[in-house]
Short mmCIF file of C-alpha atoms in Angstrom, two decimals:
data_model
loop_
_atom_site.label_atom_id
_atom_site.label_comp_id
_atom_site.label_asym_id
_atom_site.label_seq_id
_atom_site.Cartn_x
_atom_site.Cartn_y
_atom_site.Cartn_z
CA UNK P 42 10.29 89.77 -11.92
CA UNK P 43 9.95 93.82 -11.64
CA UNK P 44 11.56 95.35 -14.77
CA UNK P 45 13.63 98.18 -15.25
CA UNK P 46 14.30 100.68 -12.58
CA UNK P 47 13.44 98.60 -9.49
CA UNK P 48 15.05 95.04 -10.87
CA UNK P 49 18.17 97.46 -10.84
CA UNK P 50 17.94 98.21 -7.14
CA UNK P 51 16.77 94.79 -6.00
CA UNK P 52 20.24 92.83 -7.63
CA UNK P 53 21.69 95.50 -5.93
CA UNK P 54 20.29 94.72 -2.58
CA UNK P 55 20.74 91.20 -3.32
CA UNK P 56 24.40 91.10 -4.31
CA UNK P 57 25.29 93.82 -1.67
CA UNK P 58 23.56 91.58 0.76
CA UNK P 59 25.04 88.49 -0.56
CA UNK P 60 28.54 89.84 -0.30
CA UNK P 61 28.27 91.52 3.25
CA UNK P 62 27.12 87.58 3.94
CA UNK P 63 30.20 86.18 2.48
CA UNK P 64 32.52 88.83 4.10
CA UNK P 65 31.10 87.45 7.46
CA UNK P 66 31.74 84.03 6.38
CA UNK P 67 35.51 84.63 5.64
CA UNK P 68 35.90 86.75 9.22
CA UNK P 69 35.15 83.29 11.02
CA UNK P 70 36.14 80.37 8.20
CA UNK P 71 38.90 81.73 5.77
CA UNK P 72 42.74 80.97 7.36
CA UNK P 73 45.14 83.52 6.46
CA UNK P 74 48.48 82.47 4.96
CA UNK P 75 50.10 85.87 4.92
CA UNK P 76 51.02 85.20 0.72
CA UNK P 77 52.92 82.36 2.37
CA UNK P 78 53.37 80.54 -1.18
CA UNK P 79 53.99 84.41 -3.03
CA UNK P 80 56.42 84.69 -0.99
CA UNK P 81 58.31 81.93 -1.59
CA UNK P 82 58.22 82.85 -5.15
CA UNK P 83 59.56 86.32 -4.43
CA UNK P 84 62.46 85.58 -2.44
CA UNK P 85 63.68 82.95 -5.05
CA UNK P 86 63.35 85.47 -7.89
CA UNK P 87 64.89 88.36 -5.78
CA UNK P 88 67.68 85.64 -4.73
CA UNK P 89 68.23 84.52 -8.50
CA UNK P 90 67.60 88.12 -10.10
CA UNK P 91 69.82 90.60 -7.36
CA UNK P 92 71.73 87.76 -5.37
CA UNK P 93 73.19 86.01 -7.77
CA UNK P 94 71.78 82.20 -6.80
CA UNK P 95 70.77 79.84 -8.63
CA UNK P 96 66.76 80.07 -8.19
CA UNK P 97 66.42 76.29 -7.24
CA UNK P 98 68.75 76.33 -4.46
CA UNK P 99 66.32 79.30 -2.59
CA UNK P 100 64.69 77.69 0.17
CA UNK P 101 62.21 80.71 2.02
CA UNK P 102 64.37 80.99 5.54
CA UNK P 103 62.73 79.13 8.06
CA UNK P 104 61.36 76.77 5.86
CA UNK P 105 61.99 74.02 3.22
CA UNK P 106 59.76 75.87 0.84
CA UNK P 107 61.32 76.58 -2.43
CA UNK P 108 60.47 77.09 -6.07
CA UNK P 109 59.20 73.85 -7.64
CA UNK P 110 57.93 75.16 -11.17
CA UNK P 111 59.76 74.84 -14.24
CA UNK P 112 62.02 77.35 -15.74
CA UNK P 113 59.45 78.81 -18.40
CA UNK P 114 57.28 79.92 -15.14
CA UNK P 115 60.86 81.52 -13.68
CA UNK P 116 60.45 83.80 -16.53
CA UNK P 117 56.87 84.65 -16.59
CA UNK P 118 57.11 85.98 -13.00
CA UNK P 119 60.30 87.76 -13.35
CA UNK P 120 58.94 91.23 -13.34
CA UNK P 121 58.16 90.36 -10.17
CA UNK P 122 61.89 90.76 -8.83
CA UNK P 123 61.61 94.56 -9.74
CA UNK P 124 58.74 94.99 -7.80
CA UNK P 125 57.77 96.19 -3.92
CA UNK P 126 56.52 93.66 -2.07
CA UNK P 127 53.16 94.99 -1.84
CA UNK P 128 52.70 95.66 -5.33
CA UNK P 129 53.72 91.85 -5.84
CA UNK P 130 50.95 91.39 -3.85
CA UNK P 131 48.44 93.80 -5.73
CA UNK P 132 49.41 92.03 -8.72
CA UNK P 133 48.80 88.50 -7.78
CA UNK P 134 45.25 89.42 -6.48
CA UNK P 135 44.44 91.63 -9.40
CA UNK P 136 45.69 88.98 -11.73
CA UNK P 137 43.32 86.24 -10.06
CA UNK P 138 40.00 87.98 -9.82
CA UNK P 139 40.47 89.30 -13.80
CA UNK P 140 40.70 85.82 -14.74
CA UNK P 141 38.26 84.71 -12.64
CA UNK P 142 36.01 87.14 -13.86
CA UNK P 143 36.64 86.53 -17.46
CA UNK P 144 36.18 82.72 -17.37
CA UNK P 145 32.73 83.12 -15.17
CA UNK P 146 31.50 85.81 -17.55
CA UNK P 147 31.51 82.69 -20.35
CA UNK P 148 29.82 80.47 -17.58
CA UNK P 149 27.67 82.11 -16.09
CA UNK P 150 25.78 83.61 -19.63
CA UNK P 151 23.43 80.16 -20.07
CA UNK P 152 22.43 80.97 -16.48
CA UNK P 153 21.50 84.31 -16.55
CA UNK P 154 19.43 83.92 -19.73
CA UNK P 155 17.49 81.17 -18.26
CA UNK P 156 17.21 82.45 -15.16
CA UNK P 157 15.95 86.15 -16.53
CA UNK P 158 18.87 87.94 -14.99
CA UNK P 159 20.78 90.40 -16.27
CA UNK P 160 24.52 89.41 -16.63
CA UNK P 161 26.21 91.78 -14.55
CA UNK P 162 23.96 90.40 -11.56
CA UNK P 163 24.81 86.81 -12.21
CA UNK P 164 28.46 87.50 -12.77
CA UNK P 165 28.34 89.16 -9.30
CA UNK P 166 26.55 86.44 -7.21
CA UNK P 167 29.05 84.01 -8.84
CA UNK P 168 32.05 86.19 -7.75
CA UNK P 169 30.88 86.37 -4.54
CA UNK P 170 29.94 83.27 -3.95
CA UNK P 171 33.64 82.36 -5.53
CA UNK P 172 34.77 83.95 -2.55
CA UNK P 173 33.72 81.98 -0.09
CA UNK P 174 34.94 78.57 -2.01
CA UNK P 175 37.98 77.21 -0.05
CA UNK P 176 40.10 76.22 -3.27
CA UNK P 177 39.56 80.20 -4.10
CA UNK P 178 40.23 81.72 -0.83
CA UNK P 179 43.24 79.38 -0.75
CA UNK P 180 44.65 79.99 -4.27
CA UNK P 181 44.68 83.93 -3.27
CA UNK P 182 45.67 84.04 0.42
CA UNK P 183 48.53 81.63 -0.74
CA UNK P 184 49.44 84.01 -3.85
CA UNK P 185 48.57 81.20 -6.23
CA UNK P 186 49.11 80.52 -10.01
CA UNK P 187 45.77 78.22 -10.30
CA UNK P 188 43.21 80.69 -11.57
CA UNK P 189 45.76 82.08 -14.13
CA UNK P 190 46.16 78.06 -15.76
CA UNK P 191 42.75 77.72 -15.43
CA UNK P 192 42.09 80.69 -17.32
CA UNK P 193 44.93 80.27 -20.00
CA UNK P 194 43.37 76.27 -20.43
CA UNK P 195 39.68 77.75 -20.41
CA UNK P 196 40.80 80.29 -23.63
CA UNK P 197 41.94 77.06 -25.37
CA UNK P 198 38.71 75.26 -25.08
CA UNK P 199 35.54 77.52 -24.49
CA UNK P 200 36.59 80.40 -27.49
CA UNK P 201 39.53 79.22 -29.66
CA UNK P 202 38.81 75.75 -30.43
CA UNK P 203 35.16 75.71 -31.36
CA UNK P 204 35.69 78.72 -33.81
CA UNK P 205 38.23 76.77 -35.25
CA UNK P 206 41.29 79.37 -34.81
CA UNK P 207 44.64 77.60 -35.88
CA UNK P 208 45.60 79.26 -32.13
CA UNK P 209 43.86 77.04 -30.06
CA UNK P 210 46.26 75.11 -28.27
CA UNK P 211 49.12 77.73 -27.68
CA UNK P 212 46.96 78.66 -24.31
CA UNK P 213 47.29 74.88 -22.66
CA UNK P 214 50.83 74.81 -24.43
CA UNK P 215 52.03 77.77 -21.84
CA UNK P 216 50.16 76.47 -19.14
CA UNK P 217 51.94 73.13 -19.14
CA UNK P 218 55.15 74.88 -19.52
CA UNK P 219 54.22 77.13 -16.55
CA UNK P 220 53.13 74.47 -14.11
CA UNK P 221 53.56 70.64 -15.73
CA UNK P 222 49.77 69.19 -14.42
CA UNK P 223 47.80 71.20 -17.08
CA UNK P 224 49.30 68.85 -19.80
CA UNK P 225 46.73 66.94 -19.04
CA UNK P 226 44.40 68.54 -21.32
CA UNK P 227 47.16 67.85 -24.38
CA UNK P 228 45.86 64.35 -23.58
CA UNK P 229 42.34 65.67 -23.71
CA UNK P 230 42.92 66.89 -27.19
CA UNK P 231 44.46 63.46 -28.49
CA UNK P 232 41.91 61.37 -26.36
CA UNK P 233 39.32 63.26 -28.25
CA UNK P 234 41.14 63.44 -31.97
CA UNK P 235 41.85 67.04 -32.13
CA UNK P 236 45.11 66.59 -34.00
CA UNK P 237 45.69 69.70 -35.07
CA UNK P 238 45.35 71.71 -31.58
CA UNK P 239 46.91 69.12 -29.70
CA UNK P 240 50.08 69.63 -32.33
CA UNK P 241 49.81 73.11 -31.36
CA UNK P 242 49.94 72.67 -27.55
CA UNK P 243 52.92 70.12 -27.75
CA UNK P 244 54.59 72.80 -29.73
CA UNK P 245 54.14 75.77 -27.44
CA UNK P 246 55.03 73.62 -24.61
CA UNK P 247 58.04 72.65 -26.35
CA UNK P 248 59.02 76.19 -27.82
CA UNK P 249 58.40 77.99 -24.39
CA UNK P 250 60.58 75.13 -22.40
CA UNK P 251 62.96 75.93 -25.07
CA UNK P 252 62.83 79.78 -24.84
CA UNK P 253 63.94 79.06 -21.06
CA UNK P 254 66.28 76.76 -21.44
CA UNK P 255 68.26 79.60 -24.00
CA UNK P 256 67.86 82.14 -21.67
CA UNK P 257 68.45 80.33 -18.35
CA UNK P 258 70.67 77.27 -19.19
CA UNK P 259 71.51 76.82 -15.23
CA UNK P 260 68.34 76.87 -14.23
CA UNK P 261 66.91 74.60 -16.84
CA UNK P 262 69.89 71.78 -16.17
CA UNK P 263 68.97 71.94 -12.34
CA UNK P 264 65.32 71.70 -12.60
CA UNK P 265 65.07 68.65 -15.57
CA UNK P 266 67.62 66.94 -13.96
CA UNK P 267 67.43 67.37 -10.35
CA UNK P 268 64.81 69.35 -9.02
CA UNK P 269 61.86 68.23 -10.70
CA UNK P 270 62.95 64.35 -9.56
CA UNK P 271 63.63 65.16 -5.95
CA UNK P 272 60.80 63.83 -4.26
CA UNK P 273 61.60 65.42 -1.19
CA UNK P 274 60.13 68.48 -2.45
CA UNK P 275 56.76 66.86 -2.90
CA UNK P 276 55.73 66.58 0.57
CA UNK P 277 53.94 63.72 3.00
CA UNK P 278 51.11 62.44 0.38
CA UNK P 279 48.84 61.61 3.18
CA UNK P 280 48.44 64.80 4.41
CA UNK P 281 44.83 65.78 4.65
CA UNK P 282 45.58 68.36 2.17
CA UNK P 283 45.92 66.62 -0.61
CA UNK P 284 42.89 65.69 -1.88
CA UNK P 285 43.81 62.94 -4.77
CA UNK P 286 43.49 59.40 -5.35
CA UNK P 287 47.16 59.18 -4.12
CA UNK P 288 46.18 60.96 -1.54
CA UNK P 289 43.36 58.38 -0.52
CA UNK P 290 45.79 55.14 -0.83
CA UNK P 291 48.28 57.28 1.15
CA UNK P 292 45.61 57.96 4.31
CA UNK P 293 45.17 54.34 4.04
CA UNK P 294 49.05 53.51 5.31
CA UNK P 295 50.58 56.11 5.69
CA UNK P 296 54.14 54.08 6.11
CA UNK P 297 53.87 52.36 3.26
CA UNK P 298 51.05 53.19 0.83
CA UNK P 299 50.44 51.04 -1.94
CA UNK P 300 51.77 52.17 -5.27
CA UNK P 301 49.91 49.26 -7.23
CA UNK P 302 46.61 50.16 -5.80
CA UNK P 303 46.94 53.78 -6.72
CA UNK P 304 47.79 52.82 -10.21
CA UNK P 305 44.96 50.75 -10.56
CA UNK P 306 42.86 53.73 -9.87
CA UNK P 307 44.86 55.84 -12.00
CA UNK P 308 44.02 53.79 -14.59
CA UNK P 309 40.51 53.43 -14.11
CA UNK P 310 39.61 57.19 -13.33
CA UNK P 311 41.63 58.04 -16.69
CA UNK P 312 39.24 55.18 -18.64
CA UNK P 313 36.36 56.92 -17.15
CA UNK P 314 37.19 60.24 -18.09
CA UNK P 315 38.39 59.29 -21.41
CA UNK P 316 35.10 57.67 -22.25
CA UNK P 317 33.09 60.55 -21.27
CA UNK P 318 35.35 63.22 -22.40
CA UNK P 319 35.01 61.45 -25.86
CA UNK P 320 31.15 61.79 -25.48
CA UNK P 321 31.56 65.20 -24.62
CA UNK P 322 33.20 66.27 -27.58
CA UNK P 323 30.69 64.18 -29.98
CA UNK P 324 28.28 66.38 -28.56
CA UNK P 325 29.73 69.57 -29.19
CA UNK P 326 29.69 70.47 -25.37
CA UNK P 327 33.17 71.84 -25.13
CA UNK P 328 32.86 73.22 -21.48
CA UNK P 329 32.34 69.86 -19.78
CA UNK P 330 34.77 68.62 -22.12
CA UNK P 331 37.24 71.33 -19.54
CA UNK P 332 35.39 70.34 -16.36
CA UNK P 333 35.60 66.63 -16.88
CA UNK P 334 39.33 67.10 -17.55
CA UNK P 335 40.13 69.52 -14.63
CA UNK P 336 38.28 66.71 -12.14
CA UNK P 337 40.60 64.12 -13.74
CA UNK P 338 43.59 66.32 -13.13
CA UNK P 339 43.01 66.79 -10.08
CA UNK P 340 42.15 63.26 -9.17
CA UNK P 341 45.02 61.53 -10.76
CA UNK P 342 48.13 63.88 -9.86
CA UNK P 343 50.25 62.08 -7.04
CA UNK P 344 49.45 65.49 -5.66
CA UNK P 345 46.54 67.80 -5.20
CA UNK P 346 46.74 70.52 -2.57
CA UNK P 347 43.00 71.79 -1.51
CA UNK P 348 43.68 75.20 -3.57
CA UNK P 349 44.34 72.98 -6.74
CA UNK P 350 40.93 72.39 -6.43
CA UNK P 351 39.50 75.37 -8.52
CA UNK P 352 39.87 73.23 -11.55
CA UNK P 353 36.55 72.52 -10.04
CA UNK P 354 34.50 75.46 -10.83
CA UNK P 355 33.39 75.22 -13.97
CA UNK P 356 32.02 71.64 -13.18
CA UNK P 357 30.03 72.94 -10.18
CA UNK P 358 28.66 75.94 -12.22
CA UNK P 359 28.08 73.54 -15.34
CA UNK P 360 26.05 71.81 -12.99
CA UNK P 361 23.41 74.72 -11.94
CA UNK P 362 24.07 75.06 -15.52
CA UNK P 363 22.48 72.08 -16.78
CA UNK P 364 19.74 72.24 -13.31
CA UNK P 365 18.13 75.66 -15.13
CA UNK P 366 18.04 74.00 -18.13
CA UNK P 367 15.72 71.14 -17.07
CA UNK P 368 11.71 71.71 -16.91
CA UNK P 369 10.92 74.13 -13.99
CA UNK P 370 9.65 72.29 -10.77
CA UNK P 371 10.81 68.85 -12.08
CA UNK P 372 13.03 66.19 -10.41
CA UNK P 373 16.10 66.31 -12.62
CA UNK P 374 16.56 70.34 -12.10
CA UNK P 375 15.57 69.26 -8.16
CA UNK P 376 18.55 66.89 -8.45
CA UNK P 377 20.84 68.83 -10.49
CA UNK P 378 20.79 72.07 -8.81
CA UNK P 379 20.52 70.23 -5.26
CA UNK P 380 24.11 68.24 -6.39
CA UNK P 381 25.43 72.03 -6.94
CA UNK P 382 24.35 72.86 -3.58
CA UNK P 383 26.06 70.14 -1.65
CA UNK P 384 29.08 70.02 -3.59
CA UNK P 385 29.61 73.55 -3.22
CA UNK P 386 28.50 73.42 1.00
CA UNK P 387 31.72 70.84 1.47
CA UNK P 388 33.81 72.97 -0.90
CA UNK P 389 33.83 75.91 1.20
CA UNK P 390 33.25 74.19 4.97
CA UNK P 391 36.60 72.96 5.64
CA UNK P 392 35.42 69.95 6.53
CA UNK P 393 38.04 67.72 5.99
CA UNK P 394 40.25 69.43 8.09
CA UNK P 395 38.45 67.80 11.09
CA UNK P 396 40.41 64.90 10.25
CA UNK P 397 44.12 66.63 9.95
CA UNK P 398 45.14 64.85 13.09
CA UNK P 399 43.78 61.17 12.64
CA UNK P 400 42.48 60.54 9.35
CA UNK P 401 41.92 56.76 10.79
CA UNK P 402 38.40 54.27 11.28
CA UNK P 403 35.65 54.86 8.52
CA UNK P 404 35.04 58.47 9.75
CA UNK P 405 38.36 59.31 9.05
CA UNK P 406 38.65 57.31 5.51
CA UNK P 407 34.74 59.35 4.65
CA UNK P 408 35.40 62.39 6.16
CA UNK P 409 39.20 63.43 5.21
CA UNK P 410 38.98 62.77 1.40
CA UNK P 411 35.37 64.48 1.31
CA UNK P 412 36.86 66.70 -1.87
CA UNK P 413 38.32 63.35 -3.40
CA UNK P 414 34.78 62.27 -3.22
CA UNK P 415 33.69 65.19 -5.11
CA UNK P 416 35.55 64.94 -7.20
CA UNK P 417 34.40 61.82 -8.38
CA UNK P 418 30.65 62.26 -8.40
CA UNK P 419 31.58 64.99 -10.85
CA UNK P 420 33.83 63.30 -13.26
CA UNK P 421 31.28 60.33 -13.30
CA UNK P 422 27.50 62.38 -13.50
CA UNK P 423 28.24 65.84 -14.40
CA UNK P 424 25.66 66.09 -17.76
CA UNK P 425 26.51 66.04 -21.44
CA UNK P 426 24.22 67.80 -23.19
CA UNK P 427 24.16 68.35 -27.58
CA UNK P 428 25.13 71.62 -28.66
CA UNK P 429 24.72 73.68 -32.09
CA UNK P 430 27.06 75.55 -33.36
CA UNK P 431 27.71 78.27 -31.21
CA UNK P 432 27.51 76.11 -28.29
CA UNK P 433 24.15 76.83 -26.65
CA UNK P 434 21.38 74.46 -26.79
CA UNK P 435 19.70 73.99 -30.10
CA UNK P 436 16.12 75.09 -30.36
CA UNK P 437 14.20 72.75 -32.73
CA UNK P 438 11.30 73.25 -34.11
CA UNK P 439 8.48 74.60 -31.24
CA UNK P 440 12.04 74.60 -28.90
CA UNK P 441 12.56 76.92 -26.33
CA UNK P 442 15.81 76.15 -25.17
CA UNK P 443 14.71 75.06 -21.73
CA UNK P 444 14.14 71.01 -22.05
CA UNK P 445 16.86 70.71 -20.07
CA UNK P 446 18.58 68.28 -22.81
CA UNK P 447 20.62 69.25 -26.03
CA UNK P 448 18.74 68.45 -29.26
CA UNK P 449 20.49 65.76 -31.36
CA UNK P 450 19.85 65.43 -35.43
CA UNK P 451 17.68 62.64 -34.09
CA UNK P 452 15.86 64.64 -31.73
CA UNK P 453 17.46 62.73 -29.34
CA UNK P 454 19.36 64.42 -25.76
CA UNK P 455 22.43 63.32 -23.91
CA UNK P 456 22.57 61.46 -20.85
CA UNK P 457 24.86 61.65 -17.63
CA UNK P 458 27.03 59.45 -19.28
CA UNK P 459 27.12 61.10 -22.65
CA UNK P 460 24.64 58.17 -24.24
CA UNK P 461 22.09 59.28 -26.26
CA UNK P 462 18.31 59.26 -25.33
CA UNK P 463 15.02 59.01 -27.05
CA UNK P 464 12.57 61.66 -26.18
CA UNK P 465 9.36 60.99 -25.85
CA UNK P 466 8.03 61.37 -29.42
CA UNK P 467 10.45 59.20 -31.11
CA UNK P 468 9.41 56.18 -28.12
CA UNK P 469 6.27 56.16 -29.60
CA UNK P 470 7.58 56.06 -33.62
CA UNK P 471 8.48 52.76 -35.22
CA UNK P 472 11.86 54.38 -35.61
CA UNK P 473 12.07 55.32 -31.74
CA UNK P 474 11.13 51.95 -30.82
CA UNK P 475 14.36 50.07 -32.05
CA UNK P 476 46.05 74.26 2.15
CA UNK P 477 47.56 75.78 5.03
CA UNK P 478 51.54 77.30 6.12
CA UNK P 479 52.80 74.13 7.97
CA UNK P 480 51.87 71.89 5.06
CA UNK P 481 54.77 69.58 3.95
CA UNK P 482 57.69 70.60 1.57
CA UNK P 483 55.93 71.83 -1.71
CA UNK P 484 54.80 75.35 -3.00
CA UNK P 485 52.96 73.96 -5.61
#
C-alpha cells in the first residue's frame, strides 16, 4: 500500500466514493418515517411537562402510538419538553451517530491494524457502510433510543469490566431502567459468574427505577401497574416487522400462535447462548461475549421491531473481525468474511418486506423471518477466540497476531463453539495426541 502523502488521498477517494455510493443507496431504499417514533415521545413529554397529563395516557393524535418506556426513561428525555422541535431532532441524530462512532472506534481497531489502515479510514468505511444498514437507517429516521442502549451496554462490557473498575455494571443498570430488554445482559453477567458487576447492574436498575418513582409517583403507579401489562400496546406479533422467535411462531398462525412452541424455543436459544456466552468469557473475549447476548435479545423478546436489530453490529463486524485474523487467502477468512458479506447484503435489502402482505407457503415462512435467520447463524457460529490481557490476540512465541485463532496457555485456539483446539504442533506431541409508520400499536 502507498505510504504517506498519497495513502492520505486514496482513503479519501475511497471513503468519499464509498459514501456518495451509500447516499445513492438511501435515495432509492431508505423509507422515511418523518421522526414518526420522536415524535411520539415529544408530544407525551410536552403533554405531561406543559399540559398537565399524565404521560401514559398521551396517545400521538391520529394514532394509538404512545409512550411505552418506563418512568426512569420519562426523565432522561425530559429536556426534551423545553426544546424546538427541530432541535429535538438535532439532538436525537447527534446523539446516535456519537455513540455509534464511539462503540465502532473500539471495533473497528483489530481491523484496521490487520488490515494496514489507518483508523480514521476504517472508522469511516464502517460509518458509512452503518448507514446503509436497515436497523440503522430505521433507529434514526424513527428517532430511536437503540444506539444509545447499545452504547451504554457496550461501556459495561468492552472498557469497564475487563479493567476491573468497581463501575462496570452501572452502564447496563441504566439501560434496563431506560428500556426493560437490555436486562438481558444482567443475566449475561450471572450466566457467566460476574457477581460483583451483575450486583452493580441490579442496583442501578433498582436505584434509577427508584429515583423515578420519587420524583414521578403517578407515572410510576400507571406504568408498573397498568401500562407495562396492557398488551394492547404491544402490537400484532406477526407482523413482518418483528423479527423474533415469537415473531416466527406468530407468522405461523397468525389467529392463534402457539405459546408452548415459542417457549420451547425460548428455552433452547437461551441454552445455546448461555453455553457459548460461558465459553466466551473463559476465553477472555469480552466483545462476543456483547454480540452473542444482543443476538439472544433480540431473538427471544416477544418483540423485535427491524430497528431493534442494531444489537447486531458488533456481531457482524466481530465477524470481518475474526475473517482478517485468519491466514491470508485461506478458506476460514474466505468463509468468515464471505458470512459478513451476506449477512450484512439481507440487513440492509429490505428483503423481508416482500412478504408484508402474505407471509404464507415456504417462501413466505424463508423469506419474511430472513433477519430471524440471522440472527441465529450468529448466535450459533460467530467465533470465540482466546484473548490476553488487554483483549487482543496473544502473540506467542514467533506469533504475529494473524493465525486467525487466540493463543491458549496450551497453545491451543477456540473454536466456533468456544471448544478448544489443538494446533498443529501439539497433534503431533504425545501430549497433543490425548420498521415502518403503519406498524401496529408500539413505539418501542
Amino acid at each position: 500500500m502507498a505510504q504517506g502523502p498519497r495513502r492520505t488521498i486514496q482513503q479519501v477517494v475511497g471513503v468519499v466514493a464509498l459514501a456518495v455510493a451509500v447516499t445513492a443507496f438511501l435515495s432509492v431504499a431508505a423509507v422515511r418515517h418523518g421522526f414518526f417514533d420522536l415524535k411520539v415521545y415529544y408530544g407525551a413529554l410536552t403533554w405531561w411537562v406543559h399540559d398537565g397529563g399524565e404521560i401514559y395516557d398521551f396517545l400521538k393524535p391520529g394514532t394509538q402510538y404512545g409512550f411505552t418506556y418506563p418512568p426512569f426513561a420519562a426523565l432522561v428525555m425530559l429536556p426534551m419538553a423545553y426544546l424546538p422541535w427541530t432541535a429535538a431532532i438535532v439532538v436525537s441524530v447527534a446523539a446516535s451517530v456519537v455513540v455509534t462512532a464511539v462503540l465502532f472506534w473500539w471495533l473497528v481497531d483489530p481491523i484496521s491494524r490487520r488490515a494496514g489502515w489507518t483508523r480514521w479510514f476504517a472508522l469511516a468505511v464502517a460509518l458509512c457502510l452503518a448507514a446503509a444498514y436497515e436497523p440503522m437507517r430505521e433507529t434514526v429516521n424513527f428517532g430511536q433510543v437503540n444506539m444509545l442502549l447499545l452504547f451504554l451496554v457496550a461501556v459495561d462490557l468492552l472498557r469497564l469490566l475487563p479493567a476491573g473498575s468497581r463501575w462496570a455494571g452501572v452502564g447496563i443498570g441504566l439501560a434496563t431502567a431506560i428500556k426493560l430488554t437490555p436486562g438481558i445482559f444482567i443475566v449475561y453477567l450471572l450466566v457467566t459468574r460476574r457477581w460483583r458487576a451483575a450486583v452493580t447492574s441490579m442496583a442501578a436498575a433498582a436505584g434509577a427505577t427508584l429515583l423515578a418513582a420519587a420524583l414521578f409517583p403517578d407515572a410510576s403507579r400507571e406504568f408498573w401497574t397498568e401500562a407495562l401489562w396492557n398488551t394492547g400496546r404491544v402490537g400484532e406479533l406477526a407482523f413482518v416487522s418483528n423479527q423474533s422467535l415469537r415473531g416466527v411462531v406468530a407468522r405461523l398462525n397468525p389467529e392463534h400462535p402457539s405459546t408452548l412452541a415459542w417457549l420451547a424455543l425460548v428455552l433452547a436459544t437461551l441454552a445455546l447462548w448461555a453455553w457459548r456466552s460461558r465459553a466466551a468469557v473463559v476465553a477472555g473475549d469480552e466483545a462476543t461475549g456483547l454480540a452473542l447476548t444482543g443476538a439472544v435479545m433480540c431473538l427471544v423478546s416477544p418483540v423485535t421491531w427491524v430497528h431493534h436489530l442494531v444489537w447486531l453490529l458488533p456481531a457482524l463486524i466481530l465477524l470481518v473481525d475474526n475473517g482478517m485474523a485468519a491466514p491470508a487467502g485461506g478458506r476460514r477468512r474466505r468463509a468468515l468474511l464471505g458470512a459478513a458479506i451476506v449477512g450484512y447484503g439481507f440487513l440492509i435489502s429490505r428483503i423481508v418486506w416482500a412478504w408484508e402482505k402474505d407471509f404464507t407457503g415456504l417462501d413466505g415462512f424463508l423469506g419474511s423471518n430472513t433477519y430471524v435467520w440471522i440472527s441465529l447463524a450468529l448466535l450459533a457460529f460467530l467465533p470465540i477466540r482466546r484473548s490476553g490481557g488487554d483483549g487482543r490476540i496473544s502473540r506467542g512465541p514467533g506469533g504475529d497476531g494473524r493465525t486467525g485463532r487466540r493463543a491458549t496457555p496450551a497453545g491451543s485456539a477456540v473454536d466456533a463453539a468456544g471448544v478448544p483446539q489443538l494446533d498443529q504442533h501439539d497433534r503431533r506431541s504425545p501430549a497433543g495426541q490425548g420498521h415502518r409508520v403503519g406498524r401496529p400499536l408500539t413505539v418501542g
